[in-house]
Amino acid sequence: MANRQTLTVREALNGDQLAEQISNQYMEWDNYRTGWMNEKKEVREYVFATDTSRTTNAENGWKNSTHIPKLCQIRDNLYANYISAMFPHDRAIKWEGDDRSGATKKKRLAVEAYIENKVRLSGFVPEVEKCIYDFIDYGNAFGLVEYVNETTEDALTGETIQGYVGPKFRRISPLDITFNPVASTFHETPKVIRSLMTLGALKKEIETNPEKQYLKGVFDRLMEVRHKFKDASHSDYSKSDDFKMAGFASYIDYFSSQYVEILDFYGDIYDEETGEFLENQVISIVDRAYVLRKEPNPSWLGPSTIQHVGWRTRQDNLYAMGPLDNLLGMQYRIDHLENAKADGMDLIIHPVIKVRGFVEDFDYGPGERIFTGDEGDVEFMRPDTTLLNADTQIAIYENKMEEMAGAPKTAMGFRTPGEKTAFEVQMLENGANKIFLNKTSYFEMVFLEPVLNSMLEIGRRLMGPSETIRQVDEDFNVTAFRTITREDITAKGKLRPVGARHFARNANILQNLVQLSNTPLMQDPKVASHISGKGIAKLVEELLDLEKFDLVRDNVAIEENLETQQLASQAQQMLAEQQPEQAVPVDENQNSVAPTPQGPSGTGGV
């Protein structure tokens, strides 16, 4: 019988040279981060562990397997404080114009209203919350802005219902993106993002989007390959180690499933087949064999459409360190002490029994009688009770972990012991929260700011003739709907998230201002005559973000007091005109006579 000729997976696919080149680059960068991914796996095991049997502490030899979830508590504490600092109120985004046209109040209000509506309707905050979890768990967060046109079809009428249209921020899992980890900066290195899509979803996208009809040929090729693998015997193809799909046991399982892997390449690449250097490209491949699209990146902002932020940056390595990474050892120590103490308690309650000589069998328990021979004896081997001091050591380690993670107890609402003045409390608070405030400000500056500006850029570039947005009228403080055009939001400037950066600074300035106003120094006329009341009013307006309420205007209190006095005078005049005229008694000479006051009995005055 003739031997059946076997083929490699690459020969069966007969893919494009560029797709194979990007696939090889993806696998090379994926191998670079193997050690980093193993570290993050251990961190997540401890965060979500219920006992030590599912962690690396399982081989400690102790009978008890209690796990104290300190890492999980620190994670939740950091997340809650990051969120409250980055989004302290609804107006945490400001527009700063770079020229005269972009700095006008009308332009600023239009840009801020547009981006605030897109942030509210697109689910921006929930996606950022996922990135904050990545920031804590992995030490790295990634995101991408894309333009979406969401529609749904009514099952009864077949009517197409329009959903959200505009820029939308999408979180990228740190496990689904690869890049050159030794590049100078993240924006300079090419990136490859991996995603899975069902065959039905890809088919629907081709049929519903007329501009993507060119993908039909590629779809037919990948379906042909799947039929080829389905009809042939598995032994017809030799296994190829360089063609492994994450999440699938083998390449046969992948081609037998309803999923298709898509690799999106962003950046510069040299096409080895054509000898052409492709700059700032977006290239998508499927099955690591066929090119879906190859086009220049349309963003006006250049290649920095994918954003990255790291918690603790490393020199010469783009994969940053997370706040929980170097706390694993102390978490291990806490579990070790807890289980050692628990085993010691068990030995105290149920000690080891040392039997010497002849002793009759007995049941250990209260009131039990033990019969021994002439030289027989029973001795209980209890451990040293100093092991119960492990609680003190555990508490010390827990406090150290809180401080080293940048989440001191003052951020949780606990006050340090001792009498303190107001200035001492403020000084201690600022010192204790320095790491926390630095990390939140860094996240806003490096990650949120470019994300918001990417949303504005893609919104201006792809929006239609006009859009209707919800806006609060500052003059009348009412909600209105305004039509915004591309020209209204086109200006030279930058969006800046100001939640965390201004939150602590504003609170500190306001508290110092209140304390300073109560000092004798401010009561001195020589000093008070040189301090501007209008300046203080504008400062309070900025610190408390009261601009939309129109509280600060020149001499507005005098105008309002005058208006109040005028209204009061008009009301008194109207009241006097509405009262009926009373008859006045007169004497025989026609002179007015004042009425005589009546006493309690009504017969005379008092």
XYZ file of C-alpha atoms in Angstrom:
606
model
C 0.000 0.000 0.000
C 1.427 3.362 -0.982
C 2.150 5.847 1.796
C -0.198 8.802 1.822
C 1.685 12.054 1.319
C 1.294 14.458 4.250
C 1.121 18.219 3.964
C 1.996 20.963 6.413
C -0.633 23.418 7.521
C 1.124 26.219 5.655
C 0.980 24.296 2.384
C -2.723 23.602 2.864
C -3.516 27.240 3.552
C -1.449 28.652 0.690
C -1.614 32.082 2.328
C -0.307 35.507 1.498
C 3.333 36.347 2.136
C 2.493 39.549 4.043
C 0.014 37.714 6.281
C 2.586 35.059 7.110
C 5.137 37.764 7.886
C 2.772 39.506 10.338
C 1.827 36.136 11.869
C 5.469 35.285 12.519
C 6.035 38.715 14.054
C 3.037 38.235 16.358
C 4.307 34.848 17.583
C 7.813 36.213 18.137
C 6.560 39.085 20.312
C 4.173 36.709 22.097
C 7.125 34.503 23.078
C 8.959 37.522 24.501
C 6.282 38.052 27.147
C 5.968 34.453 28.381
C 7.678 35.204 31.701
C 5.582 38.348 32.207
C 2.352 36.422 31.576
C 3.341 33.733 34.101
C 3.888 36.440 36.726
C 0.464 37.948 36.039
C -1.144 34.520 36.210
C 0.212 34.034 39.729
C -1.039 37.487 40.792
C -4.558 36.736 39.555
C -4.523 33.344 41.258
C -3.899 35.040 44.599
C -6.431 37.812 43.954
C -9.293 35.417 43.239
C -8.191 32.522 45.475
C -10.558 31.142 48.115
C -7.908 28.970 49.798
C -4.217 28.223 49.371
C -4.851 24.987 47.486
C -5.176 26.993 44.245
C -2.021 29.069 44.737
C 1.721 28.499 44.800
C 1.375 28.313 48.596
C -0.330 24.934 48.280
C 2.893 23.017 49.034
C 3.555 24.587 52.439
C 2.935 21.321 54.299
C 0.351 22.758 56.690
C -2.881 20.989 57.449
C -4.916 24.213 57.257
C -5.291 26.021 53.926
C -6.732 29.401 54.953
C -6.141 32.255 52.526
C -6.330 35.867 53.747
C -7.384 37.875 50.648
C -5.193 40.905 51.361
C -4.175 41.361 47.722
C -7.842 41.341 46.709
C -8.671 43.952 49.363
C -5.833 46.209 48.182
C -7.036 45.793 44.606
C -10.592 46.822 45.509
C -9.318 49.744 47.585
C -7.134 51.057 44.762
C -9.945 50.692 42.233
C -12.493 52.557 44.380
C -10.102 55.437 45.053
C -8.913 55.684 41.428
C -12.497 55.913 40.169
C -13.569 58.525 42.722
C -10.533 60.690 41.939
C -10.716 60.461 38.124
C -14.468 61.048 37.859
C -15.340 63.306 40.834
C -18.186 64.992 38.915
C -19.850 65.095 35.493
C -17.723 67.974 34.198
C -14.295 66.359 34.519
C -13.295 67.224 30.923
C -12.070 70.663 29.874
C -11.191 72.143 26.473
C -8.121 74.337 26.213
C -7.798 76.293 22.968
C -4.370 76.946 21.449
C -5.348 79.990 19.378
C -7.851 82.829 19.431
C -10.578 80.987 17.527
C -10.284 77.851 19.640
C -10.248 79.697 22.964
C -13.637 81.394 22.598
C -16.387 80.479 25.049
C -18.699 79.385 22.220
C -16.102 76.992 20.805
C -15.243 75.626 24.247
C -18.863 74.958 25.140
C -19.498 73.238 21.802
C -16.488 70.921 22.084
C -17.164 70.076 25.733
C -20.858 69.451 25.084
C -20.056 67.175 22.129
C -17.465 65.063 23.943
C -19.545 64.879 27.155
C -22.483 63.498 25.157
C -20.293 60.930 23.423
C -18.736 59.901 26.741
C -22.184 59.511 28.315
C -23.833 57.614 25.447
C -20.952 55.378 24.331
C -20.337 53.631 27.646
C -16.988 55.343 28.100
C -16.800 55.096 31.895
C -17.452 51.307 32.093
C -14.659 50.713 29.565
C -12.292 52.943 31.530
C -13.189 50.986 34.668
C -12.011 47.807 32.935
C -8.763 49.568 32.032
C -8.281 50.595 35.658
C -8.602 46.941 36.674
C -5.938 46.114 34.053
C -3.842 48.972 35.449
C -3.965 47.283 38.872
C -3.893 43.579 37.920
C -1.440 43.654 35.019
C 0.281 46.986 35.604
C -0.557 47.829 31.968
C -3.723 49.173 30.355
C -4.435 49.443 26.630
C -7.250 51.091 24.681
C -8.344 52.022 21.179
C -10.911 54.483 19.792
C -13.072 53.415 16.866
C -16.066 54.863 15.018
C -19.260 52.809 15.279
C -22.700 52.958 13.741
C -24.888 50.700 15.872
C -28.227 49.573 14.494
C -30.766 46.916 15.459
C -33.606 45.377 13.490
C -37.131 45.088 14.877
C -38.069 41.402 14.806
C -41.754 42.164 14.125
C -41.682 45.024 11.636
C -38.215 44.546 10.165
C -37.558 48.230 10.766
C -33.959 49.292 11.294
C -33.599 51.142 14.595
C -30.706 53.548 14.770
C -28.512 53.264 17.865
C -25.376 55.064 18.896
C -23.325 56.732 16.171
C -19.918 58.210 16.837
C -16.541 57.536 18.444
C -16.363 54.742 20.990
C -13.544 53.758 23.297
C -12.707 50.053 23.465
C -10.528 48.402 26.063
C -7.854 46.024 24.754
C -6.986 43.081 26.948
C -3.273 43.013 27.835
C -3.318 39.357 26.795
C -4.529 40.200 23.253
C -1.910 42.744 22.179
C 1.750 42.210 21.359
C 4.510 44.678 20.494
C 8.252 45.058 20.643
C 8.920 45.322 24.399
C 12.383 46.870 23.991
C 11.304 49.752 21.745
C 12.078 53.312 22.868
C 8.421 54.268 23.335
C 5.114 52.521 22.906
C 4.033 54.830 20.076
C 7.133 53.996 18.036
C 6.684 50.229 18.035
C 4.238 48.408 15.732
C 1.406 46.571 17.481
C -0.601 43.469 16.691
C -4.047 43.016 18.278
C -5.656 39.581 18.316
C -9.428 39.070 18.319
C -11.889 36.267 17.612
C -15.014 36.643 15.489
C -17.621 34.132 14.451
C -17.929 33.240 10.793
C -21.525 34.472 10.848
C -20.519 37.883 12.236
C -17.830 38.255 9.574
C -20.283 37.252 6.842
C -22.885 39.740 8.128
C -20.321 42.539 8.241
C -19.413 41.907 4.606
C -23.034 41.810 3.449
C -24.292 44.833 5.427
C -21.363 47.140 4.649
C -21.136 47.928 0.922
C -17.637 49.362 1.375
C -16.436 45.921 2.557
C -17.572 43.889 -0.435
C -13.914 43.402 -1.341
C -13.693 40.998 1.630
C -15.974 38.482 -0.066
C -13.077 36.876 -1.937
C -11.108 36.419 1.275
C -14.158 34.959 3.017
C -14.567 32.402 0.230
C -10.907 31.394 0.588
C -11.095 30.783 4.332
C -14.339 28.809 3.939
C -12.654 26.687 1.253
C -9.837 25.878 3.677
C -12.326 24.843 6.364
C -14.092 22.485 3.991
C -10.717 21.059 2.998
C -9.810 20.256 6.605
C -13.288 18.953 7.361
C -13.391 16.481 4.461
C -9.833 15.194 4.809
C -8.419 12.845 7.408
C -6.390 14.429 10.171
C -3.476 12.218 9.288
C -3.253 13.859 5.865
C -1.596 16.881 7.485
C 1.461 16.911 9.657
C 1.200 18.932 12.852
C 2.812 22.337 12.683
C 4.030 23.761 15.983
C 4.214 27.287 14.572
C 0.483 27.318 13.881
C -1.108 27.153 17.326
C -4.210 29.176 18.093
C -4.649 30.391 21.665
C -7.776 28.895 23.185
C -7.826 25.832 20.907
C -6.261 22.446 21.582
C -4.970 22.077 18.023
C -5.219 23.598 14.597
C -7.849 20.974 13.694
C -10.087 22.215 16.530
C -9.685 25.776 15.294
C -10.663 25.028 11.689
C -13.569 22.878 12.908
C -14.993 25.684 15.071
C -17.206 28.604 14.114
C -14.538 31.152 14.990
C -12.001 32.997 12.899
C -8.908 34.660 14.329
C -8.153 38.215 13.204
C -4.799 39.902 13.696
C -4.819 43.700 13.288
C -1.395 45.209 12.616
C -0.748 48.905 13.309
C 2.503 50.626 12.365
C 5.345 50.457 9.838
C 6.316 47.246 8.058
C 8.596 46.206 5.236
C 6.823 43.944 2.751
C 9.377 41.258 1.944
C 7.394 40.046 -1.059
C 7.159 43.368 -2.912
C 10.172 45.109 -1.357
C 7.961 48.044 -0.381
C 8.169 49.936 2.896
C 4.655 50.525 4.241
C 4.453 53.430 6.698
C 1.707 53.902 9.301
C -0.455 51.091 7.974
C -3.488 49.201 9.279
C -3.351 45.582 8.066
C -5.810 42.875 9.087
C -5.229 39.181 8.471
C -7.365 36.082 9.168
C -6.259 32.499 9.839
C -2.729 33.976 9.945
C -2.768 33.432 6.184
C -5.006 35.920 4.304
C -4.996 39.714 4.186
C -8.401 41.244 4.923
C -7.408 44.894 4.551
C -4.286 46.941 3.925
C -4.678 50.693 4.093
C -2.963 53.767 5.554
C -3.992 54.727 9.049
C -6.588 57.482 8.476
C -6.095 59.135 11.881
C -4.947 62.765 11.855
C -3.030 62.102 15.061
C -0.538 59.743 13.440
C 0.325 56.256 14.673
C -0.687 56.910 18.294
C -4.253 55.619 17.966
C -3.612 52.796 20.467
C -2.901 54.084 23.972
C -0.907 52.438 26.760
C -0.184 53.321 30.374
C 1.913 51.467 32.935
C 1.727 51.583 36.746
C 5.451 51.284 37.502
C 7.496 51.771 34.354
C 10.686 49.816 33.742
C 13.756 51.162 32.031
C 14.268 49.617 28.575
C 11.111 47.502 28.859
C 7.627 48.639 27.867
C 5.901 46.046 30.056
C 5.390 47.933 33.307
C 5.124 46.463 36.783
C 1.835 46.369 38.669
C 1.129 47.477 42.263
C 0.447 43.900 43.365
C 3.481 42.211 41.794
C 6.065 42.677 44.528
C 3.494 42.077 47.275
C 3.170 38.397 46.419
C 5.939 37.438 48.820
C 4.216 39.183 51.749
C 0.892 37.603 50.769
C 2.646 34.248 50.843
C 4.070 35.095 54.273
C 0.660 36.117 55.638
C -0.921 32.842 54.527
C 2.066 30.928 55.915
C 1.742 32.552 59.354
C -2.026 32.172 59.431
C -1.921 28.462 58.661
C 1.046 27.839 61.003
C -0.903 29.545 63.801
C -4.011 27.510 62.972
C -2.036 24.262 63.045
C -0.505 25.313 66.379
C -3.986 25.962 67.791
C -5.020 22.518 66.657
C -2.024 21.024 68.470
C -2.942 22.906 71.654
C -6.531 21.697 71.521
C -5.649 18.187 70.333
C -2.036 17.698 71.413
C 0.236 14.863 70.430
C 0.215 12.163 73.151
C 3.445 10.569 74.274
C 2.885 7.088 75.741
C 5.591 5.375 77.822
C 5.410 1.818 79.150
C 2.199 -0.168 79.372
C -0.961 1.880 78.980
C -4.407 0.492 78.322
C -6.264 1.831 75.320
C -8.286 4.935 76.068
C -10.430 7.519 74.291
C -9.129 11.049 74.554
C -11.777 13.330 76.018
C -12.994 15.163 79.140
C -13.199 12.982 82.281
C -11.512 10.017 80.634
C -9.652 7.613 82.999
C -6.329 6.191 81.844
C -4.957 3.002 83.385
C -1.186 2.504 83.223
C 1.220 -0.158 84.398
C 3.916 0.220 87.027
C 6.166 2.316 84.797
C 3.565 3.496 82.322
C 2.877 7.161 81.707
C 0.960 9.430 79.331
C 2.292 12.909 78.457
C 0.704 15.592 76.304
C 3.184 17.298 73.932
C 1.766 20.837 73.609
C 3.604 23.381 71.393
C 5.010 26.665 72.595
C 2.180 29.205 72.967
C 4.335 32.049 71.628
C 3.189 30.998 68.161
C -0.081 32.794 68.922
C 1.812 36.059 68.442
C 1.570 35.463 64.694
C -1.449 37.813 64.608
C 0.841 40.742 65.392
C 3.214 39.851 62.572
C 0.298 39.398 60.163
C -1.011 42.878 61.036
C 2.456 44.374 60.427
C 2.674 42.758 57.002
C -0.835 43.917 56.073
C 0.010 47.534 56.950
C 3.208 47.361 54.933
C 1.337 46.004 51.919
C -1.168 48.876 52.102
C 1.582 51.477 52.150
C 3.711 49.872 49.435
C 0.729 49.620 47.075
C 0.190 53.377 47.297
C -3.104 53.025 49.182
C -2.492 54.235 52.783
C -5.191 53.800 55.387
C -5.956 57.506 55.353
C -7.356 56.972 51.857
C -9.770 54.421 53.354
C -11.105 56.867 55.959
C -9.038 55.764 58.962
C -7.392 58.463 61.048
C -3.931 58.013 62.447
C -3.793 58.291 66.279
C -2.890 61.468 68.126
C -4.153 65.040 68.490
C -3.554 67.157 65.408
C -4.322 70.655 64.221
C -6.043 71.327 60.926
C -2.753 72.163 59.195
C -1.121 69.000 60.560
C -3.979 66.871 59.277
C -3.725 68.448 55.832
C 0.045 68.013 55.749
C -0.189 64.345 56.753
C -2.961 63.722 54.234
C -0.942 65.218 51.398
C 2.140 63.215 52.344
C 0.269 59.935 52.754
C -1.497 60.215 49.398
C 1.432 61.296 47.234
C 1.826 57.929 45.505
C -1.902 57.583 44.988
C -2.303 61.086 43.546
C 0.739 60.633 41.336
C -0.633 57.414 39.820
C -4.096 58.847 39.143
C -2.682 62.013 37.571
C -0.297 59.937 35.471
C -3.168 57.713 34.259
C -5.147 60.783 33.221
C -2.247 62.501 31.488
C -0.787 59.490 29.641
C -3.948 57.490 28.913
C -7.248 59.348 29.261
C -6.093 62.589 27.647
C -4.958 61.042 24.313
C -8.034 58.776 24.327
C -10.408 61.742 24.613
C -8.560 63.670 21.915
C -8.725 60.599 19.661
C -12.489 60.481 20.216
C -12.763 64.140 19.210
C -10.552 63.604 16.152
C -12.418 60.590 14.827
C -15.738 62.277 15.583
C -14.797 65.359 13.551
C -13.400 63.283 10.723
C -16.341 60.905 10.253
C -19.395 62.771 11.517
C -22.217 63.634 9.108
C -23.497 67.104 8.211
C -24.718 67.688 11.768
C -25.604 65.997 15.036
C -28.107 66.816 17.754
C -26.680 66.727 21.249
C -27.982 67.394 24.733
C -26.617 70.547 26.350
C -27.293 72.571 29.511
C -27.936 76.230 28.721
C -25.670 78.253 31.024
C -27.742 81.451 30.774
C -31.035 79.891 31.863
C -29.735 76.657 33.485
C -32.119 74.468 31.474
C -31.519 71.383 29.363
C -31.690 72.002 25.633
C -30.881 70.110 22.443
C -28.431 71.738 20.100
C -27.413 70.972 16.527
C -23.633 70.765 16.165
C -21.761 70.729 12.887
C -18.220 69.703 12.101
C -17.206 73.348 12.017
C -18.457 73.874 15.582
C -16.020 71.321 17.032
C -13.080 72.022 14.717
C -10.479 74.127 16.484
C -6.859 74.079 17.529
C -6.580 72.927 21.097
C -6.683 69.943 23.417
C -9.133 68.151 25.677
C -7.867 67.581 29.198
C -9.386 65.353 31.886
C -9.062 67.300 35.110
C -10.595 64.954 37.665
C -7.612 63.667 39.639
C -5.171 66.473 38.853
C -7.517 69.196 40.094
C -9.384 67.180 42.725
C -6.621 67.138 45.372
C -5.140 70.509 44.366
C -8.484 72.311 44.547
C -9.394 70.736 47.886
C -6.049 71.799 49.352
C -6.306 75.390 48.089
C -9.897 75.763 49.288
C -9.098 74.464 52.752
C -6.104 76.782 53.078
C -8.244 79.715 51.903
C -10.903 79.009 54.552
C -8.287 78.690 57.297
C -6.499 81.857 56.171
C -9.740 83.875 56.151
C -10.264 83.098 59.854
C -6.843 84.318 60.925
C -6.240 87.814 62.408
C -4.021 88.577 59.445
C -7.015 88.784 57.112
C -8.844 91.062 59.566
C -6.078 93.660 59.440
C -7.316 96.572 57.264
C -3.811 97.132 55.961
C -3.797 93.626 54.514
C -7.481 93.330 53.546
C -7.315 96.500 51.444
C -4.894 94.786 49.068
C -6.880 91.552 48.556
C -9.351 91.437 45.687
C -12.835 90.254 46.525
C -13.540 89.570 42.854
C -10.377 87.482 42.647
C -11.423 85.361 45.630
C -14.881 84.900 44.114
C -13.419 83.736 40.799
C -11.028 81.406 42.649
C -13.912 79.773 44.533
C -15.821 79.439 41.254
C -12.893 77.618 39.658
C -12.130 75.401 42.673
C -15.736 74.239 43.073
C -16.440 74.099 39.324
C -19.357 76.537 39.612
C -18.959 78.181 36.211
C -22.053 76.542 34.738
C -24.204 78.024 37.550
C -23.118 81.603 36.713
C -22.555 82.500 40.383
C -19.732 84.986 39.891
C -20.401 88.303 38.124
C -19.262 91.868 38.745
C -21.299 93.424 41.595
C -24.072 90.882 41.103
C -24.976 90.925 44.816
C -25.659 94.707 44.685
C -27.862 94.300 41.618
C -29.788 91.459 43.211
C -30.247 93.392 46.484
C -31.545 96.378 44.532
C -33.916 94.136 42.626
C -35.126 92.608 45.892
C -35.754 96.039 47.450
C -37.666 97.190 44.354
C -39.843 94.100 44.414
C -40.483 94.549 48.150
C -41.483 98.200 47.618
C -43.823 97.247 44.766
C -45.388 94.548 46.917
C -46.061 96.991 49.774
C -47.622 99.487 47.371
C -49.888 96.814 45.866
C -50.899 95.657 49.353
C -51.809 99.198 50.358
C -53.921 99.676 47.217
C -55.799 96.421 47.817
C -56.825 97.297 51.456
C -60.377 98.909 51.757
C -60.570 102.536 52.914
C -61.776 102.880 56.562
C -64.251 105.655 57.667
C -62.658 108.303 59.922
C -64.967 109.897 62.581
C -65.257 113.751 62.619
C -66.586 116.255 65.185
C -69.081 119.010 64.658
C -66.350 121.230 63.199
C -65.519 118.572 60.567
C -62.163 117.797 62.210
C -60.783 114.303 62.256
C -60.964 112.557 65.618
C -58.690 109.682 66.510
C -60.557 106.621 67.812
C -60.455 106.113 71.564
C -58.581 102.964 72.616
C -60.826 100.420 74.262
C -59.970 98.584 77.412
C -60.536 94.927 78.133
C -64.217 95.573 78.894
C -64.673 97.706 75.787
C -65.807 100.784 77.791
C -62.719 102.930 77.844
C -58.979 103.203 77.489
C -56.445 102.107 79.951
